[in-house]
Coordinates of N, CA and C in Angstrom, one line a residue:
X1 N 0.8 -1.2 0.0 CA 0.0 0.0 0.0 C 0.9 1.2 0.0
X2 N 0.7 2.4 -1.1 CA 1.7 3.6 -1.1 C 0.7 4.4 -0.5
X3 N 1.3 5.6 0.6 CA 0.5 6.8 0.3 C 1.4 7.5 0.4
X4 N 1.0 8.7 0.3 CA 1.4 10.3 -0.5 C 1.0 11.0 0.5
X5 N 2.2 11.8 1.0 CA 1.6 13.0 2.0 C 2.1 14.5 1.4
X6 N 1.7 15.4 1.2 CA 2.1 16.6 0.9 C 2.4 17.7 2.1
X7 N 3.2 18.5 1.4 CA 3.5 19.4 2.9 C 4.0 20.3 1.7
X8 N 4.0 22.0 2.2 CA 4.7 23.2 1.6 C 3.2 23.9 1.0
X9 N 2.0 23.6 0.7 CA 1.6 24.6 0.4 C 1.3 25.9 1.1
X10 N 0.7 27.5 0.6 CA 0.8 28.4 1.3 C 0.4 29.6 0.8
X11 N 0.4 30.5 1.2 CA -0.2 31.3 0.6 C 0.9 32.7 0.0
X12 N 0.7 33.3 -1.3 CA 2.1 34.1 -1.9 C 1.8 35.1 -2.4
X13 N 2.2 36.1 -2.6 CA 2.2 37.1 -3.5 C 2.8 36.8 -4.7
X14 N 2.2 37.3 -5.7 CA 2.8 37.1 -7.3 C 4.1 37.4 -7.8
X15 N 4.6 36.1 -8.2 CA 5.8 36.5 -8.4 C 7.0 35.8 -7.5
X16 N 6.1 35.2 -6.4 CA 7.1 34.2 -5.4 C 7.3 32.8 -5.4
X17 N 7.8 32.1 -4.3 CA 8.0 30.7 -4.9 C 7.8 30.1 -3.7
X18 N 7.2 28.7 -4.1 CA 7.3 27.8 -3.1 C 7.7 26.4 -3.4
X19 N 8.4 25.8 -2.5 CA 8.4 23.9 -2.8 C 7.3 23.4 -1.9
X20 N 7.0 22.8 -2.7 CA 6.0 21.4 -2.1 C 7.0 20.2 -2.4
X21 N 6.5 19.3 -0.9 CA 6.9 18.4 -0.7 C 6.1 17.3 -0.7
X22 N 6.4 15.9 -1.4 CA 5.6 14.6 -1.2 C 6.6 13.5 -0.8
X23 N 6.1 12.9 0.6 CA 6.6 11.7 1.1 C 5.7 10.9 1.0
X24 N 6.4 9.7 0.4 CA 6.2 8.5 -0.1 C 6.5 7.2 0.7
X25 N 5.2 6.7 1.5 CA 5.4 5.5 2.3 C 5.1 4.5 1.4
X26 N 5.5 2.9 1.5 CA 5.3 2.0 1.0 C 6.2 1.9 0.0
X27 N 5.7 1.2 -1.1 CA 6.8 0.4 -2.5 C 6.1 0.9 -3.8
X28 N 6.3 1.5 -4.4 CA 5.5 2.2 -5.5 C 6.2 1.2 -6.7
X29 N 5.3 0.8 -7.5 CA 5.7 0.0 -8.6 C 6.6 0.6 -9.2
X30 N 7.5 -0.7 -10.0 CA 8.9 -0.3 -10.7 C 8.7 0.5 -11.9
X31 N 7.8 0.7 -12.0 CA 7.6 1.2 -13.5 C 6.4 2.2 -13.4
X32 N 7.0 3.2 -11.9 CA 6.2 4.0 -11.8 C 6.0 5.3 -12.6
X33 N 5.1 6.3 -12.3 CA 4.8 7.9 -12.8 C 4.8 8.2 -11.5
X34 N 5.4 9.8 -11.1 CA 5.0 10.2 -9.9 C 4.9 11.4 -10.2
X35 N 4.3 12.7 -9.6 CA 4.1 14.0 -9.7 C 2.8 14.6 -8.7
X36 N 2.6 15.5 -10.0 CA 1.6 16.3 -9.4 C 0.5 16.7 -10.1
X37 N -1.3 16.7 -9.5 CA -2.4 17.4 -10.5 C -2.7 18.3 -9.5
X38 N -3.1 19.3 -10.3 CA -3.6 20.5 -9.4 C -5.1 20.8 -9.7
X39 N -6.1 20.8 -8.9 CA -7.5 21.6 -9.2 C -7.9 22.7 -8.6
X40 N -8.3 23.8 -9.5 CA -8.6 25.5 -8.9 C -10.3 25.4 -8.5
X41 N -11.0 26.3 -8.0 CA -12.5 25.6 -8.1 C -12.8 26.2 -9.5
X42 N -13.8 25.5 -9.6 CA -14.9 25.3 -10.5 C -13.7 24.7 -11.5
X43 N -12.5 24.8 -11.9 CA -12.0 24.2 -12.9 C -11.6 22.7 -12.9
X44 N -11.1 22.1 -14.4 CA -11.0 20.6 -14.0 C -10.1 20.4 -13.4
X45 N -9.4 19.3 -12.8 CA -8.1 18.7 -12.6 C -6.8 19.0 -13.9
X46 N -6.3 19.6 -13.4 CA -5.0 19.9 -14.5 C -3.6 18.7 -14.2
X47 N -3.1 18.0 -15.0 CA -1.5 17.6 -14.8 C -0.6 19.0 -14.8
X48 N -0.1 18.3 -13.5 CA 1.1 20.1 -13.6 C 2.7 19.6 -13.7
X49 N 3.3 18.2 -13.8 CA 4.8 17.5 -14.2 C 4.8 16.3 -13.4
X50 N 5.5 15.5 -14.6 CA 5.0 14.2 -13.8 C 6.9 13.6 -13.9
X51 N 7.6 12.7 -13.0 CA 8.4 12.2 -13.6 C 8.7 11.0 -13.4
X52 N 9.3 9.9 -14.2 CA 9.8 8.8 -13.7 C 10.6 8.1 -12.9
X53 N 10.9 6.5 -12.9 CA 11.9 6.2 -12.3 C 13.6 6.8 -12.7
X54 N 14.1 6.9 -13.6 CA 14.8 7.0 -14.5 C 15.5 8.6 -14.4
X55 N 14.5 9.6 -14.0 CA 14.0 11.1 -13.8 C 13.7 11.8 -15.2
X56 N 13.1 11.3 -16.1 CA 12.3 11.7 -16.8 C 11.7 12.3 -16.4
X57 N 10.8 13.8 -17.1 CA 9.9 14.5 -16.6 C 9.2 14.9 -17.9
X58 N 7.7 15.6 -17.4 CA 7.3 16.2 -18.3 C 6.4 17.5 -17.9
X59 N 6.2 18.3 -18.4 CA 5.2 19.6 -17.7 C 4.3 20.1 -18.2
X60 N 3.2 20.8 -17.8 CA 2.3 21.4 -18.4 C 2.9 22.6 -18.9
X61 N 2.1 23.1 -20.5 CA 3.0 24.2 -20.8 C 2.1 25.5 -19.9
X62 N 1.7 25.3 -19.3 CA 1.5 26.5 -18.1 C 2.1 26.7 -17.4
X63 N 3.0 25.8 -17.2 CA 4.1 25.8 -15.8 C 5.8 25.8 -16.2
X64 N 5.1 25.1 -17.9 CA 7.1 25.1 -18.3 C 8.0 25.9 -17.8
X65 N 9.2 25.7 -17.4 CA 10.2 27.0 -17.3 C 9.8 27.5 -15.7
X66 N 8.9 27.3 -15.2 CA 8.9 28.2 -13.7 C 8.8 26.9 -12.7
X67 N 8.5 26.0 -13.0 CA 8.1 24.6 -12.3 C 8.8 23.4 -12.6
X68 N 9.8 23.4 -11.0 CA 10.2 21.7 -11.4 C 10.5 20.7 -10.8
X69 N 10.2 19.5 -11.3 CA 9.9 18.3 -10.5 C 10.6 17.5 -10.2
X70 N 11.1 17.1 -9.0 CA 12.7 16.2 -8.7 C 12.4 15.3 -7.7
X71 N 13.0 14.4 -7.7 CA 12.8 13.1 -6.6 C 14.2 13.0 -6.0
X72 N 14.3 12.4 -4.8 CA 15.3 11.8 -4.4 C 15.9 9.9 -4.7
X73 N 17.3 9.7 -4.3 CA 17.4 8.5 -5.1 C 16.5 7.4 -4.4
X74 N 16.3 7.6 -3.0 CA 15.7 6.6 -2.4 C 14.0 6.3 -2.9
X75 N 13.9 7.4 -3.9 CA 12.5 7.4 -4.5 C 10.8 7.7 -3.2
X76 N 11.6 8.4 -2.0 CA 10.6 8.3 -1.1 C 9.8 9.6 -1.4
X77 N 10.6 10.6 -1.5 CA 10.6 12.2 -1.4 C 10.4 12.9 -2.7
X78 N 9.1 13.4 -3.4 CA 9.3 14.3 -4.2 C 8.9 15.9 -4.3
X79 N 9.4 16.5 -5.0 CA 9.5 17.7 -4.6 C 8.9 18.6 -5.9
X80 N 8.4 19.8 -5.6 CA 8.0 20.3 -7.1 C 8.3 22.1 -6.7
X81 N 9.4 22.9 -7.1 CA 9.8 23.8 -6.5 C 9.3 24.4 -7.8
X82 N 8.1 25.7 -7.6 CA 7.6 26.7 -8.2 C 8.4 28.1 -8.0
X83 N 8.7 28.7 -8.8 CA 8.9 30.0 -9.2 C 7.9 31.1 -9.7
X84 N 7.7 32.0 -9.9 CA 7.3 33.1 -10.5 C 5.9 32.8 -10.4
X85 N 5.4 32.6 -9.3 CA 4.2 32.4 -9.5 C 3.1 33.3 -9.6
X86 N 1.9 32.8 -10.1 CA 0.7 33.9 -10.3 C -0.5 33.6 -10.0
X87 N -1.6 33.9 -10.0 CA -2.7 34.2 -9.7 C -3.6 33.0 -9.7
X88 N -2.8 32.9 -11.6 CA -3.4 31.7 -11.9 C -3.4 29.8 -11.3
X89 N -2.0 29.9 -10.7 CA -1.8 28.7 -10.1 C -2.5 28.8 -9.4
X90 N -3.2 29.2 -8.3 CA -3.6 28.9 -7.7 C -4.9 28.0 -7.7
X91 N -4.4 26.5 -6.9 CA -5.4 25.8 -6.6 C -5.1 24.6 -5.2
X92 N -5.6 23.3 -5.8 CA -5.0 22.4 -4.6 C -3.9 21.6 -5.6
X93 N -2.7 21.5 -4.8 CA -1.9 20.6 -5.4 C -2.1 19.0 -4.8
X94 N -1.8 18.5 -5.5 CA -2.2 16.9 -5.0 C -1.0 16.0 -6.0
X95 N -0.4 15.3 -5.0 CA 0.9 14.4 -5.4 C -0.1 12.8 -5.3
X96 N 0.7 12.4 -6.8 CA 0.0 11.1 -7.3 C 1.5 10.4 -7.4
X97 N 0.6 9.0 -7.6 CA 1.6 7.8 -8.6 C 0.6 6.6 -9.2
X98 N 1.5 6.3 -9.9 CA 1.0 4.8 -10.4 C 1.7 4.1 -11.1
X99 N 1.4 3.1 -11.5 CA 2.6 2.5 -12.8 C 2.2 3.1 -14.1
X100 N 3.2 2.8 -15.3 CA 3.1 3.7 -16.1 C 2.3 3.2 -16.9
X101 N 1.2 2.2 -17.1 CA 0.4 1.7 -17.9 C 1.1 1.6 -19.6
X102 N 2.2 1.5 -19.4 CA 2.7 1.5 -20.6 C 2.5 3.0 -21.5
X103 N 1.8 3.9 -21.0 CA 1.7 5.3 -21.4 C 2.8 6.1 -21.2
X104 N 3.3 7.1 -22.3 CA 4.5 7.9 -22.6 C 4.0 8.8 -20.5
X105 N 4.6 10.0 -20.6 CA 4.9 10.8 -19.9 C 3.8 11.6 -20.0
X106 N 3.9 12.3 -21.5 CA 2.5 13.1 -22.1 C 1.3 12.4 -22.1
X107 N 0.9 10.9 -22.2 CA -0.5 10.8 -22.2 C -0.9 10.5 -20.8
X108 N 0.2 10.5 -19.9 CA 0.0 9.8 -18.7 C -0.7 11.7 -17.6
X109 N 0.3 12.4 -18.2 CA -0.3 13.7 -17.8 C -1.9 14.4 -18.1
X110 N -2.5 13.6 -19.3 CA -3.9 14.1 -19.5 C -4.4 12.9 -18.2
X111 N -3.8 12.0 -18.0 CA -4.9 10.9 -17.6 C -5.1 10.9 -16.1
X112 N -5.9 11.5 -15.4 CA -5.7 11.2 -14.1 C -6.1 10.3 -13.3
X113 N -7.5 9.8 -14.4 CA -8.1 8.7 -13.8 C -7.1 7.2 -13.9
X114 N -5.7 7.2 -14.4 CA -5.0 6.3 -14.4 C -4.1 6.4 -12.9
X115 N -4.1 7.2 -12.0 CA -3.1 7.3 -11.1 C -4.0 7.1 -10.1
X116 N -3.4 5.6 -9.3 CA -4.6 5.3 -8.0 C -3.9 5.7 -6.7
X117 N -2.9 6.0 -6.2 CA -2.1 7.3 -5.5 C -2.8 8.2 -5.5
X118 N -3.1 8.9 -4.5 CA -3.1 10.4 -4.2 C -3.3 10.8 -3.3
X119 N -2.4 11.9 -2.7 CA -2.4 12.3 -1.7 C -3.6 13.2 -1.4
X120 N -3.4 13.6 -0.3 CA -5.2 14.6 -0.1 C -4.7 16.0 -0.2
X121 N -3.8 16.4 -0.7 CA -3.7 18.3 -1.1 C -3.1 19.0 -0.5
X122 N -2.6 19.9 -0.9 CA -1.9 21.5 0.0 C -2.5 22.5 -1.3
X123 N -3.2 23.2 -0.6 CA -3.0 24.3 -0.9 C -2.2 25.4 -1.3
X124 N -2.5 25.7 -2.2 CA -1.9 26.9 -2.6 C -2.3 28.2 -3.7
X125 N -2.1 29.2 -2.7 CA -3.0 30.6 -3.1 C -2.1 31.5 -3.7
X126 N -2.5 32.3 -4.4 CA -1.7 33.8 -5.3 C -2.0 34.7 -5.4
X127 N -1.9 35.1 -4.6 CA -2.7 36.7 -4.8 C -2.1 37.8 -5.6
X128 N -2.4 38.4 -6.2 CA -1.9 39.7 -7.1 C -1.6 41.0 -6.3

């Protein structure tokens, strides 16, 4: 059994940064995905970078360039340190995994209903 705890979200003025953190109990399959979806209200579930075993990654192009997603070797700890942030990020972040269903990076990022992992959220606000 894996679960996912999150920790770092908070609240920012535009333009600042934060890391979120996910610790990782149990054994996550070898041929996992891990990362992050984010939901704002009323909007859907967004993929915001997901990466592998390997440290493959991939990002939403809303986040490219200011967002990035790194694990440690022991694979317990992942980390997603945002930059320049805005208004728009803001929602709940939520750290997932799963195995990779044999899906690239990119389709694994549209799919959420593929990641049975998830943590319950941190927040995170932007104010202007």
């Amino acid at each position: 059994q894996v679960r996912l705890e999150e920790r770092g979200g908070d609240s920012v003025q535009s333009g600042g940064s934060l890391e979120l953190s996910c610790t990782v109990s149990g054994t996550l399959p070898y041929d996992y995905y891990m990362g992050w979806f984010r939901q704002a209200p009323e909007k859907q579930l967004e993929g915001v970078a997901l990466i592998d075993r390997d440290g493959n990654t991939i990002y939403a192009e809303a986040v490219k360039g200011r967002f990035t997603i790194s694990q440690n070797n022991a694979k317990d700890t992942l980390w997603l340190q945002m930059n320049n942030l805005s208004p728009e990020d803001t929602a709940t972040y939520s750290c997932v995994a799963t195995r990779n269903w044999r899906l690239t990076l990119a389709q694994a990022l549209r799919e959420p209903h593929r990641f049975g992992y998830w943590g319950q959220g941190t927040q995170v606000t932007v104010s202007s």
